[in-house]
Coordinates of C-alpha atoms and ligand atoms in Angstrom, one line a residue:
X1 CA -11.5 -6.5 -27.6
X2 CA -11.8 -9.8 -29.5
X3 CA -9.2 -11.8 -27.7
X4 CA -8.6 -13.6 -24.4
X5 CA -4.6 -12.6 -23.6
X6 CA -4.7 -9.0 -21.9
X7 CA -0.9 -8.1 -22.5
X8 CA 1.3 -6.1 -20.7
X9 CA 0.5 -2.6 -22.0
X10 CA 4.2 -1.7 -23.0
X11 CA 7.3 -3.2 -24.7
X12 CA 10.8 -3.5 -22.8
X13 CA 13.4 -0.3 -23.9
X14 CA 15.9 -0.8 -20.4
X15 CA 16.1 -4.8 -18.5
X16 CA 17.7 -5.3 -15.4
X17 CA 18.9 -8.9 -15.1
X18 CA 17.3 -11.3 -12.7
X19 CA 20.6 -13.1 -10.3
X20 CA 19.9 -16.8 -9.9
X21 CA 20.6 -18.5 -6.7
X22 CA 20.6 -22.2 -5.5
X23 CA 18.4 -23.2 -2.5
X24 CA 21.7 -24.4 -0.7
X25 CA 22.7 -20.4 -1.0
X26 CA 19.5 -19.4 -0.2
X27 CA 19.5 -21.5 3.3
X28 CA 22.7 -19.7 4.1
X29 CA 21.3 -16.5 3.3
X30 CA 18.7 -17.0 4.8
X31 CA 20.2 -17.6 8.2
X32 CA 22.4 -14.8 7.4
X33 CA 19.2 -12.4 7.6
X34 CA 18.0 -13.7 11.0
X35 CA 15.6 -14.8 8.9
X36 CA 13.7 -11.7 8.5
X37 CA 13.5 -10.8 4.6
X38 CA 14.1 -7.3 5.3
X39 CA 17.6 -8.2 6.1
X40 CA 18.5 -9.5 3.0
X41 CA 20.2 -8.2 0.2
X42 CA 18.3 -7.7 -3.1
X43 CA 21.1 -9.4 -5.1
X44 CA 20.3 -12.3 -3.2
X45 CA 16.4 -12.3 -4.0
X46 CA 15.1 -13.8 -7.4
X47 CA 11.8 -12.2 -7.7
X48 CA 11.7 -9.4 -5.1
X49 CA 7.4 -8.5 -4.2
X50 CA 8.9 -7.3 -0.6
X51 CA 6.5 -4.0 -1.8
X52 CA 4.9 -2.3 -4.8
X53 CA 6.1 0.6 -3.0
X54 CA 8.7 2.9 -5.4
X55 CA 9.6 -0.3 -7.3
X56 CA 7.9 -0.1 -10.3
X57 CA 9.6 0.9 -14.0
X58 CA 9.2 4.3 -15.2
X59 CA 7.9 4.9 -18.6
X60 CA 10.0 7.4 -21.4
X61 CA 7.2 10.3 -20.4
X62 CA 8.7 9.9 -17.0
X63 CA 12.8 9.6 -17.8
X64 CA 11.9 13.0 -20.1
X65 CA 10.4 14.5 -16.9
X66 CA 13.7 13.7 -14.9
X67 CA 15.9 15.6 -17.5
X68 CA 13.2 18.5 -17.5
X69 CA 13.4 18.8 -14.0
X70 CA 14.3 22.4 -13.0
X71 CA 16.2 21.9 -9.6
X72 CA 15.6 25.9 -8.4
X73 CA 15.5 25.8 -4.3
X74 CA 12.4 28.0 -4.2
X75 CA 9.5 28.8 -7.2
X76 CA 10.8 25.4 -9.4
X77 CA 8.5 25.6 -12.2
X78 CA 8.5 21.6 -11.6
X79 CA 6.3 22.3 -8.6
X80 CA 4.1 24.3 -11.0
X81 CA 3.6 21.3 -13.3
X82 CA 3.5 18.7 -9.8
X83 CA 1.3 20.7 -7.7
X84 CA -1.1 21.1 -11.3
X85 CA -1.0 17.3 -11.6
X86 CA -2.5 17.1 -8.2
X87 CA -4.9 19.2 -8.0
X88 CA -6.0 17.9 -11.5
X89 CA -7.2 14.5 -9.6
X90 CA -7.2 15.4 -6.2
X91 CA -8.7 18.8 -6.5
X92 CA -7.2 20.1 -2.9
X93 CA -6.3 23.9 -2.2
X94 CA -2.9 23.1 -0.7
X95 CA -0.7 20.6 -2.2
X96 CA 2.9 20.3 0.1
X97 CA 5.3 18.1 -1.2
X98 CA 7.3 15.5 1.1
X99 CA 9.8 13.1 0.0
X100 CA 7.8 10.2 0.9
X101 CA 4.2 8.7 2.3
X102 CA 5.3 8.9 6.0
X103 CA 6.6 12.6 6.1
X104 CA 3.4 13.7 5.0
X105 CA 1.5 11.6 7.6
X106 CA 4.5 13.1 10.1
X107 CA 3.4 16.5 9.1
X108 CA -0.3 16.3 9.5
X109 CA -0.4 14.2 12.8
X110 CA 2.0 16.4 14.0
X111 CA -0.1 19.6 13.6
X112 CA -4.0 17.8 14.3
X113 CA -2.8 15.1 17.1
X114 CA -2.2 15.8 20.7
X115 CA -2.0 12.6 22.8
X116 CA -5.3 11.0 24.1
X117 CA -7.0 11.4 21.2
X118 CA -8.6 8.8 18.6
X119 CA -7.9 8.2 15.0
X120 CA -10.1 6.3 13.0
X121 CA -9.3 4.3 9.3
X122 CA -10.9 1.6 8.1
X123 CA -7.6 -0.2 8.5
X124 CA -4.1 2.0 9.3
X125 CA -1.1 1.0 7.5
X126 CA 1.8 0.0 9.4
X127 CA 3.7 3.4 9.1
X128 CA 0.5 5.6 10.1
X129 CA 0.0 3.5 13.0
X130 CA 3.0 4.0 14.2
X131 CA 3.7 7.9 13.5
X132 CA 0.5 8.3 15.2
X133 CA 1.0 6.4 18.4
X134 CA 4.3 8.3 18.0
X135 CA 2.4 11.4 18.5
X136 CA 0.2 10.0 21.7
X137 CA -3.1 9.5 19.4
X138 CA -4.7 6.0 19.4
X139 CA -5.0 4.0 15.7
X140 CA -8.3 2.8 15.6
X141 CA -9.1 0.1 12.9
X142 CA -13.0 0.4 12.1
X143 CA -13.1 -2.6 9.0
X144 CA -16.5 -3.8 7.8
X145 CA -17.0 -7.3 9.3
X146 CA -16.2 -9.4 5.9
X147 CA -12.3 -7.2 6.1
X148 CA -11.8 -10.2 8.8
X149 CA -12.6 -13.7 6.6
X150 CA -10.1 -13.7 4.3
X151 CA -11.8 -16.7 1.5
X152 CA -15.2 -14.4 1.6
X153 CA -15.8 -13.0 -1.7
X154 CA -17.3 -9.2 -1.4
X155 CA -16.7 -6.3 -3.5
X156 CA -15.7 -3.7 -1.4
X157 CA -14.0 -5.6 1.9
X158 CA -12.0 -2.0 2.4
X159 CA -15.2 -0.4 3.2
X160 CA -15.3 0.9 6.7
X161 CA -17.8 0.1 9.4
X162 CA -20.7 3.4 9.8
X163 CA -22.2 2.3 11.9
X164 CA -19.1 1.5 14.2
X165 CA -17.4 5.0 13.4
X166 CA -20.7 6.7 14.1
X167 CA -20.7 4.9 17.7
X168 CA -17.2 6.2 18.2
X169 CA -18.1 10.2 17.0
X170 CA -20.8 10.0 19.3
X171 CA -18.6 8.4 22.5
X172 CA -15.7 10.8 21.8
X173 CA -17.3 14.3 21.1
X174 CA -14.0 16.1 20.8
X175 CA -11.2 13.4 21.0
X176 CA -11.5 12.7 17.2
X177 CA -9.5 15.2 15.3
X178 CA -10.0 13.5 12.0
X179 CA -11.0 10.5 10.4
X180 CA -8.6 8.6 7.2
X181 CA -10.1 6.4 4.5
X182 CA -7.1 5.0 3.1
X183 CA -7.6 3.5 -0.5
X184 CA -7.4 0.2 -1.5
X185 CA -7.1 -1.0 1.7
X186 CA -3.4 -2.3 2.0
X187 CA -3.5 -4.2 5.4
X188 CA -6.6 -5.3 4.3
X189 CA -5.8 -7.2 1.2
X190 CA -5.7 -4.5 -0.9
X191 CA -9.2 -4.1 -1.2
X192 CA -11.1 -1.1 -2.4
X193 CA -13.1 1.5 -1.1
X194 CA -16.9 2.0 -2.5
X195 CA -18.1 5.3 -3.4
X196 CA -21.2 4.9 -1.3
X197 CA -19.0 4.2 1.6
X198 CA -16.7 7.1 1.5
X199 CA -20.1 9.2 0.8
X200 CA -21.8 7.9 4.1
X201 CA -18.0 8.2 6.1
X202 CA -18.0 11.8 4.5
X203 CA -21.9 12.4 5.8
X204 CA -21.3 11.7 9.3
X205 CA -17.3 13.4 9.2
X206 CA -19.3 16.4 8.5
X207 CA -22.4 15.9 11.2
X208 CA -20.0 15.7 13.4
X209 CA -17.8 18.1 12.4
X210 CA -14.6 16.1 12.0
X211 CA -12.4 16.5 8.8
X212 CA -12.0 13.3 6.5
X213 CA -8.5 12.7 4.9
X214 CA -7.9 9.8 2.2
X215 CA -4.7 8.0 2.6
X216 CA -4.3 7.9 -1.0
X217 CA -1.6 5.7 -2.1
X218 CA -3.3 3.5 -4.1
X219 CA -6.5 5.8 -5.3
X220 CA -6.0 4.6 -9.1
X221 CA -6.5 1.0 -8.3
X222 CA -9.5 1.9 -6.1
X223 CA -10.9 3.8 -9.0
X224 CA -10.7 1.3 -11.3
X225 CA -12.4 -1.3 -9.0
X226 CA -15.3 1.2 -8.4
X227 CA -15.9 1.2 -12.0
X228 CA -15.8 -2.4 -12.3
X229 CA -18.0 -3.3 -9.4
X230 CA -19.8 -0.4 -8.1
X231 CA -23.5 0.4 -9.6
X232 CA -23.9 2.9 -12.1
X233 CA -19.7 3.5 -12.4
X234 CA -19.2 1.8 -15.4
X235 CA -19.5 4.3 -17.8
X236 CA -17.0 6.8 -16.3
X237 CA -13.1 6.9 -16.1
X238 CA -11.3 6.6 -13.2
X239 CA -10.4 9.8 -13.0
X240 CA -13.5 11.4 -12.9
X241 CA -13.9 8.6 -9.7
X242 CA -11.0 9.3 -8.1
X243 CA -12.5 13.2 -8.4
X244 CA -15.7 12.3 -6.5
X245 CA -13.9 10.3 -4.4
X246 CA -11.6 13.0 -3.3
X247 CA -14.2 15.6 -3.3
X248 CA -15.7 13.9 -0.1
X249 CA -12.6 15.2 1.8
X250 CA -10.4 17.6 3.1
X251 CA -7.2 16.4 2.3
X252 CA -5.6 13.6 1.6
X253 CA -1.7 11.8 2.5
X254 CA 0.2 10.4 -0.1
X255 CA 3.1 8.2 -1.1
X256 CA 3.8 9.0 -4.8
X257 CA 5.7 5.1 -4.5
X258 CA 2.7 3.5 -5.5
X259 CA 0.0 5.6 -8.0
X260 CA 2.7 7.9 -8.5
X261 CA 4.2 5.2 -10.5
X262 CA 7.6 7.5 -8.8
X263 CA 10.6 5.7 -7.2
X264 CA 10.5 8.2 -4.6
X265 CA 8.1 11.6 -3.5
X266 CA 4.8 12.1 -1.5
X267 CA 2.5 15.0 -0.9
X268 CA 0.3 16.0 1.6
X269 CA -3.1 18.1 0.8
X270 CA -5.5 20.0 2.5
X271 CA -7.9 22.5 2.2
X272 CA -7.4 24.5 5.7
X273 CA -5.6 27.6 4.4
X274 CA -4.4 27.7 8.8
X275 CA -3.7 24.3 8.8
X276 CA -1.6 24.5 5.8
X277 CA 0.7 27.0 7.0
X278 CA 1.7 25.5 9.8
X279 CA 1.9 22.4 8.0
X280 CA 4.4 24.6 5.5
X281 CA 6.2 25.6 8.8
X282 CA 7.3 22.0 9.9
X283 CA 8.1 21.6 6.6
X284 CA 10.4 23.9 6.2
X285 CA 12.2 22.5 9.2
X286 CA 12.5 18.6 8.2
X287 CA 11.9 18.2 4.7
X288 CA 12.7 21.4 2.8
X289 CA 11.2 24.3 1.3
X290 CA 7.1 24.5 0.0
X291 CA 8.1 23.9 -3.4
X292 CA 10.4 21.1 -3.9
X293 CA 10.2 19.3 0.2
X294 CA 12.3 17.2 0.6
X295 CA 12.5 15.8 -3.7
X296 CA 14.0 17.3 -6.2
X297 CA 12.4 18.9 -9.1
X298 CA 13.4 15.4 -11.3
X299 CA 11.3 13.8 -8.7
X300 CA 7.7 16.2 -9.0
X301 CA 8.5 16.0 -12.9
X302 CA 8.2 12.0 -12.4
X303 CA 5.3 12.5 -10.5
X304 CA 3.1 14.9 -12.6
X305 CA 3.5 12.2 -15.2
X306 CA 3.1 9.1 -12.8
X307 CA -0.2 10.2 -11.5
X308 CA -2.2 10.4 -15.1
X309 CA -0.3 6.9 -15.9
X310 CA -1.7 5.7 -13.0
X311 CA -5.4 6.6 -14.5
X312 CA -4.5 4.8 -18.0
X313 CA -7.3 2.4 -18.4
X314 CA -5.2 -0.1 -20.5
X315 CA -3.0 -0.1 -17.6
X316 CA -5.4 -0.6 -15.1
X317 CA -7.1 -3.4 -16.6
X318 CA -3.7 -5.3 -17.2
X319 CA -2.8 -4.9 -13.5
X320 CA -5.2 -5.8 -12.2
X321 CA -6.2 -8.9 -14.3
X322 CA -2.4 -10.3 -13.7
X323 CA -3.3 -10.2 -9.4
X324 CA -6.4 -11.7 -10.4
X325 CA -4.7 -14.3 -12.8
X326 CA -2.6 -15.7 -9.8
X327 CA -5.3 -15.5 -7.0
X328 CA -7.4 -17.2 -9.3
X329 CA -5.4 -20.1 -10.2
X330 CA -4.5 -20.3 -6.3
X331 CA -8.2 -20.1 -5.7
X332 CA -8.4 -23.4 -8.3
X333 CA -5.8 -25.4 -6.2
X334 CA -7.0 -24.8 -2.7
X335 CA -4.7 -22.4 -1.2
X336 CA -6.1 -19.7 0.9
X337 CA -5.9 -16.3 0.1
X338 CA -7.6 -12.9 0.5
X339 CA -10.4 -13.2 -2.2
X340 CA -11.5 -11.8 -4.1
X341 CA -8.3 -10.4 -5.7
X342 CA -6.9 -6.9 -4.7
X343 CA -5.2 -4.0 -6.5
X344 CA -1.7 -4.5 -6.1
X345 CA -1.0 -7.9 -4.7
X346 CA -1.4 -11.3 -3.6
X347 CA -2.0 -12.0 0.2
X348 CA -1.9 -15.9 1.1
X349 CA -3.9 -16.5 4.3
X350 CA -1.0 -17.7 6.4
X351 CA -3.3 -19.0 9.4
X352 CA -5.7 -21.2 7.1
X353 CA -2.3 -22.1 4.8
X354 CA -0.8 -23.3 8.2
X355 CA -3.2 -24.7 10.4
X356 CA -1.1 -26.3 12.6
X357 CA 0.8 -23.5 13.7
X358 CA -1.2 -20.4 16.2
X359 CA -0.4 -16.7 15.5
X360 CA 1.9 -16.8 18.2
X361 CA 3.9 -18.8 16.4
X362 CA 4.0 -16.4 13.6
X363 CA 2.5 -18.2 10.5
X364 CA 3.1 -15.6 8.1
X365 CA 6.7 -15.2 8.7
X366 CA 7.1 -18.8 8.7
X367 CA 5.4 -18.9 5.0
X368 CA 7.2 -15.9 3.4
X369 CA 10.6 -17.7 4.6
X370 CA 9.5 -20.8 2.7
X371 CA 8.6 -18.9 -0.5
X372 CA 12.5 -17.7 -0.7
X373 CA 13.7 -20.9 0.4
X374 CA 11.7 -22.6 -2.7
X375 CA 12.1 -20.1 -5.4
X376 CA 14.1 -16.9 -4.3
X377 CA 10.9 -14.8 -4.0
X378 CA 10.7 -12.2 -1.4
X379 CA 7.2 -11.1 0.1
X380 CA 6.7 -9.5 3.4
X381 CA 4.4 -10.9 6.4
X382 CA 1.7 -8.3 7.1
X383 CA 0.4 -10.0 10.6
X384 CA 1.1 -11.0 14.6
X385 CA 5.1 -9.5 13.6
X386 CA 4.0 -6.5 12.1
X387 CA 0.8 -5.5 14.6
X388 CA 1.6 -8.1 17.4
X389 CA -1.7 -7.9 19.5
X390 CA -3.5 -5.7 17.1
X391 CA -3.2 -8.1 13.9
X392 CA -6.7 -9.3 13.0
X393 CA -5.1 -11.4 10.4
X394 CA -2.0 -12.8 9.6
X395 CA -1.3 -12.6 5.9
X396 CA 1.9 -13.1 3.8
X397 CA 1.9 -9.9 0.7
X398 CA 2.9 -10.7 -2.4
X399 CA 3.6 -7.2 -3.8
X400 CA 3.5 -6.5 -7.3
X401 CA 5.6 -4.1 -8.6
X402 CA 4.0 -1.6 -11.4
X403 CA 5.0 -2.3 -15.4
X404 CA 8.0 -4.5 -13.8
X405 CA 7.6 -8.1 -14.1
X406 CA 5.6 -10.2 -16.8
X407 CA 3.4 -12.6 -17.1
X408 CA 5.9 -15.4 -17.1
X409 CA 7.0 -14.6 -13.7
X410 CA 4.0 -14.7 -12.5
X411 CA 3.6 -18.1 -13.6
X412 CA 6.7 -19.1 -11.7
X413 CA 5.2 -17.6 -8.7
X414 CA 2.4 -20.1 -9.1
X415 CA 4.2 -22.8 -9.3
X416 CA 6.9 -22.1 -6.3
X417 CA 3.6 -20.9 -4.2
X418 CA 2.5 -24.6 -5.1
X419 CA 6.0 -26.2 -4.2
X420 CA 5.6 -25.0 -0.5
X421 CA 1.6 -25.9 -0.5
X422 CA 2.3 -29.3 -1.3
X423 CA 4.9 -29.2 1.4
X424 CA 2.7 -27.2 4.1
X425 CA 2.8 -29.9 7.0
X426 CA 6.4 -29.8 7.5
X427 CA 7.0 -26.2 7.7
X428 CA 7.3 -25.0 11.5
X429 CA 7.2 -21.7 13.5
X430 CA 9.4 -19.3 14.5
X431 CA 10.4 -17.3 17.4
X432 CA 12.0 -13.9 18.0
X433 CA 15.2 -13.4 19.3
X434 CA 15.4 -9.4 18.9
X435 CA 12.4 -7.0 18.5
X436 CA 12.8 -3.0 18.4
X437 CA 10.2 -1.2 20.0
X438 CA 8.3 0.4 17.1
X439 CA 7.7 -0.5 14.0
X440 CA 9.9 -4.0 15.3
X441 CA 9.1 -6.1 11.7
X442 CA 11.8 -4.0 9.7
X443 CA 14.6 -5.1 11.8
X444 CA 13.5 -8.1 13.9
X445 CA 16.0 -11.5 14.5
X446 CA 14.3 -14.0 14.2
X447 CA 14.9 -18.4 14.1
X448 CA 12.5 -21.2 13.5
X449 CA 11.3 -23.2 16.1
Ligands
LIG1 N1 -0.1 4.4 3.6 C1 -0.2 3.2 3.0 C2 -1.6 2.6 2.8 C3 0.9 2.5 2.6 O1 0.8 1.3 2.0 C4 2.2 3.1 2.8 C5 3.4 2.4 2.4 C6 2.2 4.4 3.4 C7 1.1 5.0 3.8 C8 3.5 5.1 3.7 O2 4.1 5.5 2.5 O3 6.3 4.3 2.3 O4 5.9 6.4 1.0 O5 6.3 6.4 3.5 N2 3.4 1.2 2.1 C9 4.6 0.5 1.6 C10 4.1 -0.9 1.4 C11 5.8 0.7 2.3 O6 5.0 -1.8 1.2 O7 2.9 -1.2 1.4 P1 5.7 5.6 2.3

């Protein structure tokens, strides 16, 4: 295309308005929420990239899925069109649906984890950390050695570490039931996942005879970052990467939040006709029968339609240029972030943003508090609150949500990212006051220093 300006791919039919707030109000609220952004009410949030995770708009094809949706308990013809979708891209036997990301992890640790054994990712999210040490297994993060420097610019900083994952195989004959790639890597930065690395984790899953499942959330963006940086990808959609991609498994998890471009819905997929049936049994008992649990049929119409959106070049390139358009301009002004720019967000380096303050003292937290207090905008900390001893990192997420906010607001991000750099000295820790034993981030009480 001749000109500069890559647009948003769509024009506005529905708007939601925006509620202002003064930073007086936003102190109060603030303290009001323990000051943990979970606790706060959306009214109360200006720009809210908390998570790209079931945020993003919908497009017409979608809203004319929902009224198509047939809501039959069993045989929907909506699974017909969901489970079709899937296997389109993803290519597995078995497609189960769950009502989010989580219930499908549930399901499949449930049925391949018994406690003492190992689980290796090139970085666990949050969630499948924690449902995992829920069932007794250990998450074991295996990131290449750039994942850890933040400012170091690298193509593929989700890539895992072979040679570390082949050490492990070896060590543990027998306590590794299977190994996830998830892709882009969200704890990571949002980085992607090569080809060539997935190929190699897939080489040595099978020498060892260990299944491989994707943790797919955000397998559109790592497509599209393949072809842009990976040799000899260029000429070929992302679907027909994504294809490849998944073809190196045996299944995958998903949370139809993110590539789905859905509000709500997951899936889970294998190819183990024995493993799928019991997989089918649990679900029947938590989330609902095969063809609609735990969604309704609205929800795998959204879905179908969500998941070849996700693949939309057009779409891809404007997404990820408008990250790259923010980390960039960061980049220009000397703030630290994870470089280079991910697939669906913004992650400040909290430790090098506030050098004066040591992990313990929860940097990121301290940062995502300021970035409300300045201009209403909610992020998330992904770091020493949300891993404790395990963070390697303590970064505050800027989440973008899909085909929701222009390019105007990201330019007011900028500039309230740059009010708080300029004001970086000042801003102190903070300490907790009340921490639940899992997963403690969501509902933590917190106060500064
Ligand atoms: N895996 C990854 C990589 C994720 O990012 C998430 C969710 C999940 C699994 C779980 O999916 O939410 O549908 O149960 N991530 C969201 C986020 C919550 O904000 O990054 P879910």
């Amino acid at each position: 295309m001749a000109f500069r300006t890559i647009i948003e791919p769509f024009r506005i039919k529905s708007v939601e308005p925006i509620r202002w707030t003064a930073p007086e109000e936003r102190a109060q609220y603030l303290r009001a929420a323990h000051y943990n952004l979970f606790l706060l009410p959306s009214e109360q949030v200006l720009l809210d990239l908390l998570t790209d995770s079931g945020t993003g708009a919908m497009s017409t094809a979608q809203w004319a899925g929902i009224m198509r949706g047939d809501e039959s308990y069993a045989g929907s013809p909506s699974f017909d069109r969901f489970k079709a979708a899937v296997q389109g891209i993803f290519g597995y036997k078995h497609v189960i649906p769950t009502h989010q990301g989580r219930a499908a992890e549930r399901i499949l640790f449930s049925v391949m984890c018994k406690p003492g054994v190992i689980v290796p990712s090139n970085t666990h999210f949050d969630t499948t950390r924690a449902n995992l040490e829920f069932a007794g297994a250990e998450a074991l993060d295996l990131p290449v050695p750039e994942a850890r420097q933040p400012g170091f610019e690298a193509p593929f900083k989700g890539n895992m570490d072979v040679a570390r994952l082949q050490q492990l195989l070896e060590r543990e004959r027998g306590k590794v039931p299977l190994v996830m790639l998830t892709v882009t890597n969200n704890s990571g930065g949002g980085q992607p996942v090569s080809l060539e690395n997935a190929r190699q984790v897939s080489e040595l899953c099978r020498r060892y005879g260990v299944p491989l499942y994707f943790d797919a959330c955000r397998f559109a963006e790592n497509a599209w970052f393949i072809k842009l940086r990976e040799a000899g990808q260029a000429d070929r959609t992302p679907r027909e990467i994504a294809r490849e991609m998944f073809r190196l498994g045996d299944g995958c998890t998903m949370s139809a939040k993110k590539d789905g471009m859905a509000n709500i819905g997951g899936f889970l997929c294998t190819n183990d006709d024995v493993l799928a049936q019991r997989e089918k049994n649990l679900l029947i008992l938590t989330e609902g029968y095969p063809t609609y649990g735990g969604l309704a049929g609205r929800d795998l119409e959204a879905i179908a339609v969500g998941l070849e959106e996700a693949l939309d070049e057009g779409y891809l390139r404007y997404r990820i240029a408008s990250i790259a358009y923010v980390v960039d301009r960061l980049a220009q002004a000397g703030v630290p972030t994870v470089r280079p720019a991910g697939g669906h967000a913004i992650y400040l380096d909290a430790r090098a943003f506030l050098p004066h303050l040591t992990p313990a003292q929860l940097p990121g937290v301290a940062l995502a508090n300021e970035l409300y207090l300045e201009g209403g905008v909610r992020s998330v900390e992904i770091g020493t609150l949300m891993f404790a001893a395990a963070a390697q990192l303590d970064l505050v997420r800027l989440a973008i949500p899909r085909r929701t906010y222009t390019q105007s607001h990201m330019d007011y991000l900028l500039e309230v990212i740059l009010a708080v750099f300029a004001r970086r000295d000042k801003i102190r820790g903070m300490v907790i006051e009340y921490e639940a034993p899992f997963l403690r981030h969501f509902t933590a009480r917190l106060r500064p220093e």
